[in-house]
Amino acid sequence: REVSELSFHCLRHAFVSILKATGASEAVAMALAGHENKAISQHYTTLDESVLRAAVDKMPDVTGRAK
């Protein structure tokens, strides 16, 4: 059997990661991917650094200092 770099597992991983990166909730991602629990859903999630940075940048300034 020849192994392809593009597998069902790879596509599922990308699907879940993209869903979550675009703001879909954990429940929505789980339902669409068919995951039965959060641990499996989280295993299939990889968030790019830019997505994490954008989330942090949206947080309010709780120090009271202007940016």
PDB file of C-alpha atoms in Angstrom:
ATOM      1  CA  ARG A   1       0.000   0.000   0.000  1.00  0.00           C
ATOM      2  CA  GLU A   2       1.337   3.419  -0.922  1.00  0.00           C
ATOM      3  CA  VAL A   3       1.111   6.018   1.822  1.00  0.00           C
ATOM      4  CA  SER A   4      -0.114   9.456   0.812  1.00  0.00           C
ATOM      5  CA  GLU A   5       0.813  12.640   2.652  1.00  0.00           C
ATOM      6  CA  LEU A   6      -2.840  13.662   2.342  1.00  0.00           C
ATOM      7  CA  SER A   7      -4.837  11.235   4.459  1.00  0.00           C
ATOM      8  CA  PHE A   8      -8.273  11.233   6.045  1.00  0.00           C
ATOM      9  CA  HIS A   9      -6.573  11.846   9.404  1.00  0.00           C
ATOM     10  CA  CYS A  10      -4.687  14.832   7.967  1.00  0.00           C
ATOM     11  CA  LEU A  11      -7.846  16.321   6.472  1.00  0.00           C
ATOM     12  CA  ARG A  12      -9.795  15.805   9.691  1.00  0.00           C
ATOM     13  CA  HIS A  13      -7.019  17.457  11.701  1.00  0.00           C
ATOM     14  CA  ALA A  14      -6.990  20.464   9.347  1.00  0.00           C
ATOM     15  CA  PHE A  15     -10.806  20.666   9.350  1.00  0.00           C
ATOM     16  CA  VAL A  16     -11.049  20.816  13.147  1.00  0.00           C
ATOM     17  CA  SER A  17      -8.141  23.261  13.481  1.00  0.00           C
ATOM     18  CA  ILE A  18      -9.583  25.616  10.856  1.00  0.00           C
ATOM     19  CA  LEU A  19     -13.050  25.472  12.421  1.00  0.00           C
ATOM     20  CA  LYS A  20     -11.666  26.454  15.798  1.00  0.00           C
ATOM     21  CA  ALA A  21      -9.351  29.115  14.345  1.00  0.00           C
ATOM     22  CA  THR A  22     -12.345  30.797  12.718  1.00  0.00           C
ATOM     23  CA  GLY A  23     -14.209  30.942  16.017  1.00  0.00           C
ATOM     24  CA  ALA A  24     -16.337  27.796  15.995  1.00  0.00           C
ATOM     25  CA  SER A  25     -17.057  26.538  19.481  1.00  0.00           C
ATOM     26  CA  GLU A  26     -15.729  23.250  20.790  1.00  0.00           C
ATOM     27  CA  ALA A  27     -19.260  21.821  20.644  1.00  0.00           C
ATOM     28  CA  VAL A  28     -19.688  22.769  16.977  1.00  0.00           C
ATOM     29  CA  ALA A  29     -16.273  21.355  16.020  1.00  0.00           C
ATOM     30  CA  MET A  30     -17.020  18.135  17.902  1.00  0.00           C
ATOM     31  CA  ALA A  31     -20.414  17.732  16.249  1.00  0.00           C
ATOM     32  CA  LEU A  32     -19.133  18.361  12.732  1.00  0.00           C
ATOM     33  CA  ALA A  33     -16.086  16.116  13.127  1.00  0.00           C
ATOM     34  CA  GLY A  34     -17.994  13.380  14.919  1.00  0.00           C
ATOM     35  CA  HIS A  35     -15.843  13.456  18.041  1.00  0.00           C
ATOM     36  CA  GLU A  36     -17.371  11.927  21.143  1.00  0.00           C
ATOM     37  CA  ASN A  37     -15.375  13.855  23.732  1.00  0.00           C
ATOM     38  CA  LYS A  38     -13.290  16.995  24.209  1.00  0.00           C
ATOM     39  CA  ALA A  39     -10.026  15.094  24.596  1.00  0.00           C
ATOM     40  CA  ILE A  40     -10.273  13.710  21.066  1.00  0.00           C
ATOM     41  CA  SER A  41     -11.320  17.087  19.674  1.00  0.00           C
ATOM     42  CA  GLN A  42      -8.389  18.796  21.378  1.00  0.00           C
ATOM     43  CA  HIS A  43      -6.030  16.127  20.015  1.00  0.00           C
ATOM     44  CA  TYR A  44      -7.103  17.131  16.501  1.00  0.00           C
ATOM     45  CA  THR A  45      -6.574  20.851  17.140  1.00  0.00           C
ATOM     46  CA  THR A  46      -3.453  22.813  16.282  1.00  0.00           C
ATOM     47  CA  LEU A  47      -3.729  26.584  16.427  1.00  0.00           C
ATOM     48  CA  ASP A  48      -1.309  28.758  14.508  1.00  0.00           C
ATOM     49  CA  GLU A  49       0.660  31.358  16.460  1.00  0.00           C
ATOM     50  CA  SER A  50      -1.124  34.148  14.563  1.00  0.00           C
ATOM     51  CA  VAL A  51      -4.499  32.841  15.778  1.00  0.00           C
ATOM     52  CA  LEU A  52      -3.252  32.771  19.361  1.00  0.00           C
ATOM     53  CA  ARG A  53      -1.777  36.283  19.025  1.00  0.00           C
ATOM     54  CA  ALA A  54      -5.045  37.643  17.585  1.00  0.00           C
ATOM     55  CA  ALA A  55      -6.935  36.185  20.562  1.00  0.00           C
ATOM     56  CA  VAL A  56      -4.544  37.818  23.044  1.00  0.00           C
ATOM     57  CA  ASP A  57      -4.725  41.136  21.183  1.00  0.00           C
ATOM     58  CA  LYS A  58      -8.522  41.170  21.636  1.00  0.00           C
ATOM     59  CA  MET A  59      -8.203  41.034  25.419  1.00  0.00           C
ATOM     60  CA  PRO A  60      -8.899  44.245  27.314  1.00  0.00           C
ATOM     61  CA  ASP A  61      -6.142  46.164  29.060  1.00  0.00           C
ATOM     62  CA  VAL A  62      -6.762  45.295  32.716  1.00  0.00           C
ATOM     63  CA  THR A  63      -3.727  47.237  33.923  1.00  0.00           C
ATOM     64  CA  GLY A  64      -5.357  50.608  33.296  1.00  0.00           C
ATOM     65  CA  ARG A  65      -2.463  51.710  31.093  1.00  0.00           C
ATOM     66  CA  ALA A  66      -3.123  52.879  27.544  1.00  0.00           C
ATOM     67  CA  LYS A  67      -1.473  50.939  24.751  1.00  0.00           C
TER      68      LYS A  67
END
